[in-house]
mmCIF file of C-alpha atoms in Angstrom:
data_model
loop_
_atom_site.group_PDB
_atom_site.id
_atom_site.type_symbol
_atom_site.label_atom_id
_atom_site.label_comp_id
_atom_site.label_asym_id
_atom_site.label_seq_id
_atom_site.Cartn_x
_atom_site.Cartn_y
_atom_site.Cartn_z
ATOM 1 C CA MET Y 263 74.966 35.756 82.550
ATOM 2 C CA ALA Y 264 77.670 36.422 79.425
ATOM 3 C CA LYS Y 265 76.302 40.162 78.944
ATOM 4 C CA PHE Y 266 76.618 40.969 82.428
ATOM 5 C CA ARG Y 267 80.032 39.657 82.817
ATOM 6 C CA LEU Y 268 81.312 41.809 79.722
ATOM 7 C CA LEU Y 269 79.764 44.990 81.218
ATOM 8 C CA LEU Y 270 81.472 43.765 84.841
ATOM 9 C CA GLY Y 271 84.757 43.614 82.494
ATOM 10 C CA ILE Y 272 83.879 47.027 81.034
ATOM 11 C CA ALA Y 273 83.159 48.327 84.423
ATOM 12 C CA LEU Y 274 86.098 47.702 86.470
ATOM 13 C CA MET Y 275 88.376 48.574 83.399
ATOM 14 C CA PHE Y 276 86.487 52.068 83.462
ATOM 15 C CA TYR Y 277 87.001 52.294 87.750
ATOM 16 C CA SER Y 278 90.823 51.140 86.640
ATOM 17 C CA CYS Y 279 91.106 53.878 83.988
ATOM 18 C CA LEU Y 280 89.539 56.677 86.803
ATOM 19 C CA LEU Y 281 92.145 55.196 89.191
ATOM 20 C CA THR Y 282 94.728 55.978 87.256
ATOM 21 C CA THR Y 283 93.734 59.066 86.372
ATOM 22 C CA SER Y 284 92.701 60.223 89.465
ATOM 23 C CA LYS Y 285 96.552 58.948 90.899
ATOM 24 C CA THR Y 286 97.857 61.260 87.754
ATOM 25 C CA LEU Y 287 96.247 64.467 88.757
ATOM 26 C CA LYS Y 288 97.100 63.840 92.371
ATOM 27 C CA ALA Y 289 100.301 63.813 91.310
ATOM 28 C CA ASN Y 290 100.256 66.593 89.275
ATOM 29 C CA SER Y 291 98.275 68.655 91.810
ATOM 30 C CA ALA Y 292 101.009 68.130 94.247
ATOM 31 C CA ASP Y 293 103.732 69.259 91.732
ATOM 32 C CA GLN Y 294 101.555 71.967 91.205
ATOM 33 C CA GLN Y 295 101.693 73.140 94.952
ATOM 34 C CA ASP Y 296 105.052 72.270 95.370
ATOM 35 C CA ASP Y 297 105.646 75.354 92.791
ATOM 36 C CA VAL Y 298 103.059 77.533 94.252
ATOM 37 C CA VAL Y 299 104.850 77.008 97.339
ATOM 38 C CA ASN Y 300 108.152 78.226 95.693
ATOM 39 C CA ASP Y 301 106.677 81.332 94.273
ATOM 40 C CA TYR Y 302 104.079 81.634 97.129
ATOM 41 C CA LEU Y 303 104.565 85.534 98.342
ATOM 42 C CA THR Y 304 103.996 85.862 102.291
ATOM 43 C CA LEU Y 305 102.704 89.728 102.990
ATOM 44 C CA ARG Y 306 104.977 90.787 106.087
ATOM 45 C CA LEU Y 307 104.003 94.525 106.224
ATOM 46 C CA VAL Y 308 101.677 96.982 105.013
ATOM 47 C CA SER Y 309 102.299 101.002 105.339
ATOM 48 C CA THR Y 310 99.835 103.212 104.231
ATOM 49 C CA VAL Y 311 99.944 107.284 104.337
ATOM 50 C CA PHE Y 312 97.055 108.774 103.508
ATOM 51 C CA ARG Y 313 94.881 112.179 103.296
ATOM 52 C CA HIS Y 314 92.112 112.997 105.063
ATOM 53 C CA GLY Y 315 88.471 113.063 104.311
ATOM 54 C CA ASP Y 316 86.493 116.019 102.250
ATOM 55 C CA ARG Y 317 86.186 119.171 104.681
ATOM 56 C CA THR Y 318 84.896 122.322 105.062
ATOM 57 C CA MET Y 319 86.989 125.596 104.562
ATOM 58 C CA ASP Y 320 89.666 125.927 107.701
ATOM 59 C CA LYS Y 321 89.117 130.247 107.925
ATOM 60 C CA ILE Y 322 91.245 129.686 111.259
ATOM 61 C CA ASN Y 323 94.149 128.773 108.791
ATOM 62 C CA ARG Y 324 92.784 131.832 105.929
ATOM 63 C CA GLU Y 325 90.876 129.352 103.786
ATOM 64 C CA SER Y 326 88.424 132.341 102.569
ATOM 65 C CA TYR Y 327 88.532 135.660 101.067
ATOM 66 C CA PRO Y 328 86.620 138.682 101.111
ATOM 67 C CA ASN Y 329 84.681 138.130 98.507
ATOM 68 C CA ASP Y 330 83.908 134.811 98.986
ATOM 69 C CA PRO Y 331 79.870 134.055 98.704
ATOM 70 C CA TYR Y 332 80.044 131.979 101.209
ATOM 71 C CA ASN Y 333 82.450 133.543 103.361
ATOM 72 C CA GLY Y 334 79.620 134.564 106.183
ATOM 73 C CA ARG Y 335 78.106 131.022 105.866
ATOM 74 C CA SER Y 336 78.217 128.570 108.867
ATOM 75 C CA PHE Y 337 78.361 125.089 108.251
ATOM 76 C CA TYR Y 338 77.408 124.233 112.083
ATOM 77 C CA PRO Y 339 77.846 121.802 113.488
ATOM 78 C CA VAL Y 340 80.300 121.294 111.290
ATOM 79 C CA GLY Y 341 83.686 123.207 112.501
ATOM 80 C CA ASP Y 342 85.942 124.895 110.383
ATOM 81 C CA GLY Y 343 88.343 122.699 107.954
ATOM 82 C CA ASP Y 344 86.627 119.703 109.995
ATOM 83 C CA LEU Y 345 84.971 116.263 108.050
ATOM 84 C CA THR Y 346 81.571 116.539 105.827
ATOM 85 C CA ASN Y 347 79.595 113.775 105.907
ATOM 86 C CA THR Y 348 80.533 112.973 102.554
ATOM 87 C CA GLY Y 349 84.601 112.688 104.137
ATOM 88 C CA LYS Y 350 83.490 110.676 107.000
ATOM 89 C CA LYS Y 351 81.817 108.281 104.343
ATOM 90 C CA ARG Y 352 84.986 108.332 102.110
ATOM 91 C CA ALA Y 353 86.964 107.640 104.773
ATOM 92 C CA TYR Y 354 85.255 104.805 106.485
ATOM 93 C CA GLU Y 355 85.537 103.127 102.805
ATOM 94 C CA LEU Y 356 88.941 103.450 102.733
ATOM 95 C CA GLY Y 357 88.804 101.096 105.711
ATOM 96 C CA LEU Y 358 86.606 98.879 104.568
ATOM 97 C CA LEU Y 359 88.596 98.552 101.365
ATOM 98 C CA LEU Y 360 91.732 97.811 103.421
ATOM 99 C CA ARG Y 361 89.809 95.259 105.644
ATOM 100 C CA ASN Y 362 88.920 93.614 102.790
ATOM 101 C CA LYS Y 363 92.277 93.703 100.997
ATOM 102 C CA TYR Y 364 94.193 92.392 103.573
ATOM 103 C CA HIS Y 365 91.413 90.326 105.493
ATOM 104 C CA LYS Y 366 93.401 87.251 105.621
ATOM 105 C CA PHE Y 367 97.018 88.899 106.459
ATOM 106 C CA LEU Y 368 95.189 91.055 109.622
ATOM 107 C CA GLY Y 369 92.925 88.431 110.823
ATOM 108 C CA ASP Y 370 89.142 88.950 112.478
ATOM 109 C CA LEU Y 371 90.803 90.069 115.983
ATOM 110 C CA TYR Y 372 92.223 93.714 116.937
ATOM 111 C CA TYR Y 373 95.351 93.512 118.652
ATOM 112 C CA PRO Y 374 96.814 96.423 119.497
ATOM 113 C CA PRO Y 375 100.586 95.196 119.297
ATOM 114 C CA ASN Y 376 99.792 94.734 115.116
ATOM 115 C CA VAL Y 377 98.798 98.094 114.578
ATOM 116 C CA TYR Y 378 99.949 101.365 114.791
ATOM 117 C CA ALA Y 379 98.038 103.967 113.934
ATOM 118 C CA ARG Y 380 99.474 108.009 114.003
ATOM 119 C CA SER Y 381 97.475 110.982 112.959
ATOM 120 C CA THR Y 382 98.660 114.663 112.754
ATOM 121 C CA TRP Y 383 97.434 117.113 115.372
ATOM 122 C CA VAL Y 384 94.497 118.063 112.968
ATOM 123 C CA THR Y 385 90.849 117.722 113.514
ATOM 124 C CA ARG Y 386 90.350 116.126 110.248
ATOM 125 C CA THR Y 387 93.396 113.989 110.173
ATOM 126 C CA LYS Y 388 92.312 112.503 113.498
ATOM 127 C CA MET Y 389 89.141 111.762 112.743
ATOM 128 C CA THR Y 390 89.682 110.205 109.634
ATOM 129 C CA LEU Y 391 92.055 108.108 111.190
ATOM 130 C CA GLN Y 392 89.458 106.659 113.981
ATOM 131 C CA LEU Y 393 86.924 106.207 110.937
ATOM 132 C CA VAL Y 394 89.227 104.599 108.632
ATOM 133 C CA LEU Y 395 90.383 102.126 112.040
ATOM 134 C CA ALA Y 396 86.696 101.612 112.807
ATOM 135 C CA ALA Y 397 85.831 99.943 109.220
ATOM 136 C CA LEU Y 398 89.011 98.104 109.280
ATOM 137 C CA TYR Y 399 88.494 96.435 112.818
ATOM 138 C CA PRO Y 400 85.230 95.498 113.916
ATOM 139 C CA PRO Y 401 84.749 94.165 117.190
ATOM 140 C CA VAL Y 402 84.698 90.037 117.190
ATOM 141 C CA GLU Y 403 82.437 88.238 119.186
ATOM 142 C CA ILE Y 404 85.155 87.855 122.219
ATOM 143 C CA GLN Y 405 85.719 92.199 121.715
ATOM 144 C CA LYS Y 406 81.687 93.290 121.556
ATOM 145 C CA TRP Y 407 81.175 95.192 124.663
ATOM 146 C CA ASN Y 408 77.665 96.441 122.983
ATOM 147 C CA SER Y 409 75.885 94.048 121.441
ATOM 148 C CA GLU Y 410 73.934 97.485 119.701
ATOM 149 C CA LEU Y 411 77.259 98.911 118.604
ATOM 150 C CA PRO Y 412 79.691 97.183 116.164
ATOM 151 C CA TRP Y 413 82.618 99.273 117.242
ATOM 152 C CA GLN Y 414 85.417 99.058 119.337
ATOM 153 C CA PRO Y 415 87.788 101.747 120.430
ATOM 154 C CA VAL Y 416 91.531 101.013 118.825
ATOM 155 C CA ASP Y 417 94.240 103.084 119.625
ATOM 156 C CA MET Y 418 96.001 105.737 118.017
ATOM 157 C CA ILE Y 419 98.819 108.766 118.541
ATOM 158 C CA TYR Y 420 99.176 112.350 116.997
ATOM 159 C CA TYR Y 421 102.305 114.704 118.306
ATOM 160 C CA PRO Y 422 101.442 118.249 118.978
ATOM 161 C CA MET Y 423 102.216 120.322 115.689
ATOM 162 C CA ASN Y 424 105.920 121.404 117.188
ATOM 163 C CA GLU Y 425 106.358 117.893 117.781
ATOM 164 C CA ASP Y 426 105.873 116.150 114.649
ATOM 165 C CA ASP Y 427 108.873 115.971 112.890
ATOM 166 C CA LEU Y 428 107.573 113.197 110.918
ATOM 167 C CA LEU Y 429 104.256 114.073 109.571
ATOM 168 C CA PHE Y 430 104.958 118.196 110.004
ATOM 169 C CA PRO Y 431 108.812 118.422 108.512
ATOM 170 C CA ILE Y 432 107.878 121.881 107.775
ATOM 171 C CA LYS Y 433 108.360 122.560 111.531
ATOM 172 C CA CYS Y 434 112.202 121.714 110.640
ATOM 173 C CA SER Y 435 114.133 124.792 110.122
ATOM 174 C CA ILE Y 436 116.123 123.072 107.909
ATOM 175 C CA TYR Y 437 113.606 122.215 105.705
ATOM 176 C CA HIS Y 438 111.994 125.965 105.846
ATOM 177 C CA ASP Y 439 115.940 127.640 105.250
ATOM 178 C CA THR Y 440 116.406 124.668 102.459
ATOM 179 C CA TYR Y 441 112.867 126.174 100.915
ATOM 180 C CA LYS Y 442 114.057 129.476 101.602
ATOM 181 C CA ASN Y 443 117.165 129.113 98.911
ATOM 182 C CA VAL Y 444 115.001 126.776 96.488
ATOM 183 C CA ILE Y 445 112.374 129.699 95.939
ATOM 184 C CA GLN Y 446 115.679 132.403 95.123
ATOM 185 C CA ASN Y 447 116.625 130.308 92.639
ATOM 186 C CA ALA Y 448 116.930 131.962 89.063
ATOM 187 C CA GLU Y 449 115.015 128.692 87.403
ATOM 188 C CA VAL Y 450 112.561 128.572 90.036
ATOM 189 C CA LYS Y 451 111.741 132.338 90.164
ATOM 190 C CA LYS Y 452 111.307 132.413 86.355
ATOM 191 C CA LYS Y 453 108.610 129.124 86.622
ATOM 192 C CA ILE Y 454 106.908 131.792 89.976
ATOM 193 C CA GLU Y 455 106.858 134.301 87.620
ATOM 194 C CA GLN Y 456 104.400 132.751 84.950
ATOM 195 C CA TYR Y 457 101.957 133.242 87.600
ATOM 196 C CA ASP Y 458 102.285 137.021 88.121
ATOM 197 C CA ASN Y 459 99.438 137.756 86.085
ATOM 198 C CA LEU Y 460 96.998 134.877 87.711
ATOM 199 C CA MET Y 461 97.681 136.453 91.116
ATOM 200 C CA GLU Y 462 96.996 139.908 89.927
ATOM 201 C CA ILE Y 463 93.739 138.744 88.700
ATOM 202 C CA THR Y 464 92.898 136.401 91.383
ATOM 203 C CA SER Y 465 93.687 139.488 93.935
ATOM 204 C CA LYS Y 466 91.105 141.332 92.027
ATOM 205 C CA TYR Y 467 88.763 138.830 92.352
ATOM 206 C CA THR Y 468 88.927 137.566 95.674
ATOM 207 C CA GLY Y 469 89.067 141.212 96.872
ATOM 208 C CA THR Y 470 92.439 139.693 99.148
ATOM 209 C CA ASN Y 471 96.194 140.296 97.795
ATOM 210 C CA ILE Y 472 97.711 137.433 96.760
ATOM 211 C CA THR Y 473 101.490 137.300 96.044
ATOM 212 C CA ASN Y 474 103.044 133.984 96.301
ATOM 213 C CA LEU Y 475 102.190 130.474 95.424
ATOM 214 C CA LEU Y 476 100.886 129.627 98.724
ATOM 215 C CA ASP Y 477 98.269 132.606 98.362
ATOM 216 C CA LEU Y 478 97.115 130.381 95.392
ATOM 217 C CA ALA Y 479 97.219 126.769 96.881
ATOM 218 C CA ARG Y 480 95.354 127.966 99.472
ATOM 219 C CA LEU Y 481 92.601 129.268 96.966
ATOM 220 C CA TYR Y 482 92.427 126.486 95.176
ATOM 221 C CA GLY Y 483 91.981 124.580 98.697
ATOM 222 C CA VAL Y 484 89.262 126.672 99.022
ATOM 223 C CA LEU Y 485 87.380 126.185 95.939
ATOM 224 C CA HIS Y 486 88.297 122.632 96.085
ATOM 225 C CA SER Y 487 86.529 122.168 99.562
ATOM 226 C CA GLU Y 488 83.094 124.264 98.233
ATOM 227 C CA LEU Y 489 82.812 122.250 95.163
ATOM 228 C CA SER Y 490 82.993 118.723 97.334
ATOM 229 C CA MET Y 491 80.364 120.540 99.138
ATOM 230 C CA GLY Y 492 78.214 121.002 96.017
ATOM 231 C CA LEU Y 493 78.644 124.612 96.418
ATOM 232 C CA THR Y 494 78.247 126.560 93.565
ATOM 233 C CA LEU Y 495 81.402 128.461 92.507
ATOM 234 C CA PRO Y 496 82.021 131.977 91.080
ATOM 235 C CA ASN Y 497 82.049 132.369 87.652
ATOM 236 C CA TRP Y 498 85.529 133.661 87.497
ATOM 237 C CA THR Y 499 86.548 130.289 88.703
ATOM 238 C CA GLN Y 500 85.401 128.891 85.176
ATOM 239 C CA ASN Y 501 88.527 129.138 83.434
ATOM 240 C CA ILE Y 502 91.306 128.700 86.352
ATOM 241 C CA PHE Y 503 89.578 125.746 88.331
ATOM 242 C CA PRO Y 504 89.535 123.046 89.069
ATOM 243 C CA ASP Y 505 91.726 122.712 85.698
ATOM 244 C CA GLY Y 506 93.968 125.423 84.132
ATOM 245 C CA GLU Y 507 96.529 127.658 86.131
ATOM 246 C CA LEU Y 508 95.251 127.809 89.370
ATOM 247 C CA LEU Y 509 95.813 124.161 88.901
ATOM 248 C CA ASN Y 510 99.074 124.359 87.609
ATOM 249 C CA ALA Y 511 100.353 127.025 90.195
ATOM 250 C CA THR Y 512 99.145 124.499 92.930
ATOM 251 C CA LEU Y 513 101.448 122.059 91.243
ATOM 252 C CA LEU Y 514 104.209 123.751 91.129
ATOM 253 C CA LEU Y 515 104.002 124.778 94.421
ATOM 254 C CA PHE Y 516 103.912 120.896 95.153
ATOM 255 C CA ASP Y 517 106.956 120.253 92.539
ATOM 256 C CA LEU Y 518 108.837 122.239 94.806
ATOM 257 C CA LEU Y 519 109.085 119.401 97.225
ATOM 258 C CA SER Y 520 111.535 117.875 95.069
ATOM 259 C CA TYR Y 521 114.320 120.154 94.619
ATOM 260 C CA ASP Y 522 117.898 119.460 96.717
ATOM 261 C CA GLN Y 523 117.520 118.518 100.442
ATOM 262 C CA LEU Y 524 113.015 119.054 100.323
ATOM 263 C CA ASN Y 525 113.073 115.924 98.536
ATOM 264 C CA ASN Y 526 114.903 114.038 101.274
ATOM 265 C CA LEU Y 527 113.624 115.448 104.296
ATOM 266 C CA ASN Y 528 109.884 114.893 102.985
ATOM 267 C CA GLY Y 529 110.894 111.340 102.020
ATOM 268 C CA GLY Y 530 111.609 110.751 105.720
ATOM 269 C CA ILE Y 531 107.983 109.796 106.532
ATOM 270 C CA LEU Y 532 108.462 106.464 104.942
ATOM 271 C CA ILE Y 533 109.842 104.586 107.866
ATOM 272 C CA ASN Y 534 112.881 101.853 108.289
ATOM 273 C CA ASP Y 535 110.028 99.525 109.759
ATOM 274 C CA MET Y 536 110.108 97.021 106.699
ATOM 275 C CA ASN Y 537 114.173 96.414 108.163
ATOM 276 C CA LYS Y 538 113.222 95.722 111.687
ATOM 277 C CA VAL Y 539 110.261 93.225 110.317
ATOM 278 C CA ILE Y 540 113.300 91.562 107.964
ATOM 279 C CA ASN Y 541 115.165 91.153 111.137
ATOM 280 C CA GLY Y 542 112.861 89.668 113.568
ATOM 281 C CA THR Y 543 112.743 92.802 115.614
ATOM 282 C CA LEU Y 544 109.286 93.798 114.683
ATOM 283 C CA HIS Y 545 106.132 91.671 114.635
ATOM 284 C CA ARG Y 546 103.783 94.434 113.535
ATOM 285 C CA LYS Y 547 101.468 94.502 111.114
ATOM 286 C CA ILE Y 548 100.177 97.577 109.521
ATOM 287 C CA ASN Y 549 101.339 101.327 109.981
ATOM 288 C CA LEU Y 550 98.804 103.941 109.062
ATOM 289 C CA PHE Y 551 99.252 107.245 108.747
ATOM 290 C CA SER Y 552 96.285 109.910 108.631
ATOM 291 C CA ALA Y 553 98.072 113.138 107.097
ATOM 292 C CA HIS Y 554 97.649 115.741 104.135
ATOM 293 C CA ASP Y 555 97.964 115.772 100.698
ATOM 294 C CA ILE Y 556 101.748 117.582 100.825
ATOM 295 C CA ASN Y 557 102.341 114.310 102.414
ATOM 296 C CA VAL Y 558 100.846 111.736 100.162
ATOM 297 C CA PHE Y 559 102.907 113.588 97.079
ATOM 298 C CA GLY Y 560 105.807 114.361 99.011
ATOM 299 C CA LEU Y 561 105.557 110.751 99.277
ATOM 300 C CA LEU Y 562 105.367 110.350 95.769
ATOM 301 C CA LEU Y 563 108.035 112.353 95.331
ATOM 302 C CA ALA Y 564 110.469 110.428 97.114
ATOM 303 C CA LEU Y 565 109.618 107.275 95.632
ATOM 304 C CA ASN Y 566 110.202 108.963 92.002
ATOM 305 C CA VAL Y 567 106.887 108.374 90.922
ATOM 306 C CA SER Y 568 104.732 111.226 91.604
ATOM 307 C CA GLU Y 569 102.598 112.263 88.343
ATOM 308 C CA GLN Y 570 101.424 115.792 87.653
ATOM 309 C CA HIS Y 571 98.399 115.536 90.218
ATOM 310 C CA LEU Y 572 97.034 116.611 93.251
ATOM 311 C CA PRO Y 573 96.065 114.101 95.893
ATOM 312 C CA GLU Y 574 92.279 113.749 96.198
ATOM 313 C CA PHE Y 575 90.606 112.821 99.480
ATOM 314 C CA THR Y 576 91.764 110.104 100.951
ATOM 315 C CA SER Y 577 93.976 109.443 98.648
ATOM 316 C CA SER Y 578 96.485 106.984 99.755
ATOM 317 C CA VAL Y 579 100.208 105.346 98.948
ATOM 318 C CA ILE Y 580 100.480 101.808 100.240
ATOM 319 C CA ILE Y 581 103.664 100.132 100.550
ATOM 320 C CA GLU Y 582 103.752 96.032 101.415
ATOM 321 C CA LEU Y 583 106.816 94.143 102.500
ATOM 322 C CA HIS Y 584 106.425 90.499 100.909
ATOM 323 C CA GLU Y 585 108.802 87.583 101.299
ATOM 324 C CA ARG Y 586 109.695 84.824 99.095
ATOM 325 C CA ASN Y 587 112.066 82.074 99.929
ATOM 326 C CA GLU Y 588 113.597 83.895 101.893
ATOM 327 C CA LYS Y 589 113.785 86.615 99.863
ATOM 328 C CA TYR Y 590 111.934 90.203 100.305
ATOM 329 C CA PHE Y 591 109.938 92.362 97.740
ATOM 330 C CA VAL Y 592 108.404 95.983 98.068
ATOM 331 C CA LYS Y 593 105.301 96.530 96.430
ATOM 332 C CA ILE Y 594 103.971 100.127 95.900
ATOM 333 C CA LEU Y 595 100.168 100.992 95.838
ATOM 334 C CA HIS Y 596 98.868 104.536 95.007
ATOM 335 C CA TYR Y 597 94.829 104.390 95.756
ATOM 336 C CA LEU Y 598 93.553 107.453 94.028
ATOM 337 C CA GLY Y 599 90.444 108.047 96.681
ATOM 338 C CA ILE Y 600 88.346 110.216 94.213
ATOM 339 C CA PRO Y 601 87.723 107.608 91.897
ATOM 340 C CA PRO Y 602 88.083 104.970 93.967
ATOM 341 C CA LYS Y 603 90.669 102.586 92.668
ATOM 342 C CA ILE Y 604 94.077 101.198 92.995
ATOM 343 C CA LEU Y 605 96.554 101.622 90.979
ATOM 344 C CA GLU Y 606 100.189 99.194 91.140
ATOM 345 C CA ILE Y 607 102.948 101.731 90.821
ATOM 346 C CA SER Y 608 106.651 100.632 89.802
ATOM 347 C CA ILE Y 609 109.460 103.174 90.932
ATOM 348 C CA PRO Y 610 111.795 103.733 87.991
ATOM 349 C CA GLY Y 611 114.748 101.200 87.598
ATOM 350 C CA CYS Y 612 112.294 98.512 89.387
ATOM 351 C CA GLU Y 613 109.411 96.146 88.635
ATOM 352 C CA VAL Y 614 106.411 96.503 90.403
ATOM 353 C CA LEU Y 615 107.621 93.604 92.529
ATOM 354 C CA CYS Y 616 110.462 95.768 93.554
ATOM 355 C CA PRO Y 617 113.726 93.472 94.821
ATOM 356 C CA TYR Y 618 113.855 94.815 98.822
ATOM 357 C CA ASP Y 619 117.999 95.867 98.204
ATOM 358 C CA LYS Y 620 117.111 97.300 95.054
ATOM 359 C CA PHE Y 621 114.234 99.373 96.421
ATOM 360 C CA ILE Y 622 116.242 100.746 98.977
ATOM 361 C CA GLU Y 623 118.888 101.279 96.641
ATOM 362 C CA LEU Y 624 117.178 103.495 94.249
ATOM 363 C CA THR Y 625 115.063 105.508 96.920
ATOM 364 C CA LYS Y 626 118.222 105.800 99.324
ATOM 365 C CA ASN Y 627 118.827 109.379 98.538
ATOM 366 C CA THR Y 628 115.344 110.387 99.142
ATOM 367 C CA THR Y 629 114.207 108.351 101.810
ATOM 368 C CA GLY Y 630 114.829 107.101 105.578
ATOM 369 C CA LEU Y 631 117.038 110.664 105.342
ATOM 370 C CA PHE Y 632 115.094 112.938 107.805
ATOM 371 C CA LYS Y 633 116.355 112.575 110.875
ATOM 372 C CA GLN Y 634 120.254 113.026 109.712
ATOM 373 C CA SER Y 635 119.032 115.705 107.904
ATOM 374 C CA CYS Y 636 116.800 117.331 110.618
ATOM 375 C CA TYR Y 637 117.907 116.612 113.943
ATOM 376 C CA PRO Y 638 121.397 118.148 114.117
ATOM 377 C CA ASP Y 639 120.051 121.654 115.230
ATOM 378 C CA ASN Y 640 116.467 120.525 116.238
ATOM 379 C CA GLN Y 641 115.501 123.951 115.691
ATOM 380 C CA LYS Y 642 111.298 124.545 114.842
ATOM 381 C CA ILE Y 643 109.413 126.729 113.359
ATOM 382 C CA SER Y 644 106.885 128.496 115.752
ATOM 383 C CA LYS Y 645 104.554 129.338 112.900
ATOM 384 C CA PRO Y 646 101.240 128.323 112.138
ATOM 385 C CA TYR Y 647 101.629 125.504 110.104
ATOM 386 C CA ILE Y 648 99.719 126.376 107.146
ATOM 387 C CA SER Y 649 102.089 129.384 106.644
ATOM 388 C CA THR Y 650 105.485 127.039 106.450
ATOM 389 C CA PRO Y 651 107.477 126.693 104.950
ATOM 390 C CA PHE Y 652 105.836 128.126 101.670
ATOM 391 C CA ASP Y 653 105.032 131.742 102.341
ATOM 392 C CA ASP Y 654 107.634 133.587 100.904
ATOM 393 C CA LYS Y 655 106.693 136.273 102.781
ATOM 394 C CA ASN Y 656 108.127 134.856 105.863
#
């Protein structure tokens, strides 16, 4: 009996210690939860601009050359400039990535007011957006209309080329005229002249007259598409592609977007929905813009964070708006596409999680100015999109 009392006493003491420890842990846990609440970031809006998936050459828009060994080859049933199966898969994977990353924020249910999905008029961008949306919003039980098809239609819009002042600002007359002025700049002319020999060499091998940066960039696009399709490229391309002078010339063309007013105009793709969310006049959750390499590159330039590389297929700029204690912050991510890797980006003068007011101040000269810059005369350039504004022959 004495032994039992001793053991019972020890047990009661042990239980008392456990009870005290438990209360202490709960108190500490509550304190930690308060800290979490105080430091907790609430996602309010996601906006992403992405390039389309892998595609064939667009022969209709002169993405070919007479001596191309694949010039007469048909890629039926894939049309000119349209998505290959690899491109479709890559676009769907982008949608899955967005789904996995923002699942808690977006929820399972597709609700149209939460989503703004917009594409350029080009087939490959429209198809890319459809594939991204298919992965982003598979139907939940209440939305299933076909038990054998885990897909539902999701609303998306696009504008005719001549009316798309957001994703095709090159149709703006001021944009076109500004570029014409830029390439007449003595410093720019000197940079372009560095590629005179490359133009001469590529003219010889391609069998076409290559006379400007757009011609070189178009050739780069042809070779890039053929390479992505697993086609063997001619030997003469080895020293200039995928790295080398042809890449550098294409980068120079894209870099010209940062000159003068062009940077402001292209920065207009960054819409002002963040301000509407902050003011409580917009309750949308995600903006999706399916576009082209120039759009992605131009947005990075407008944010002053562009690196010297061309956006790969499905490369994306993702802009997040966060709230903490009634203060707002902006975070920028860059999805490389190839490889499928996400990078956090800090704009010059700010940390990765940039206070909203500071973000607006740092980017005020290069974002959100498109309408003020382009709309005064509202004139459009009625030429094929592939030829403007970069074709310095026109």
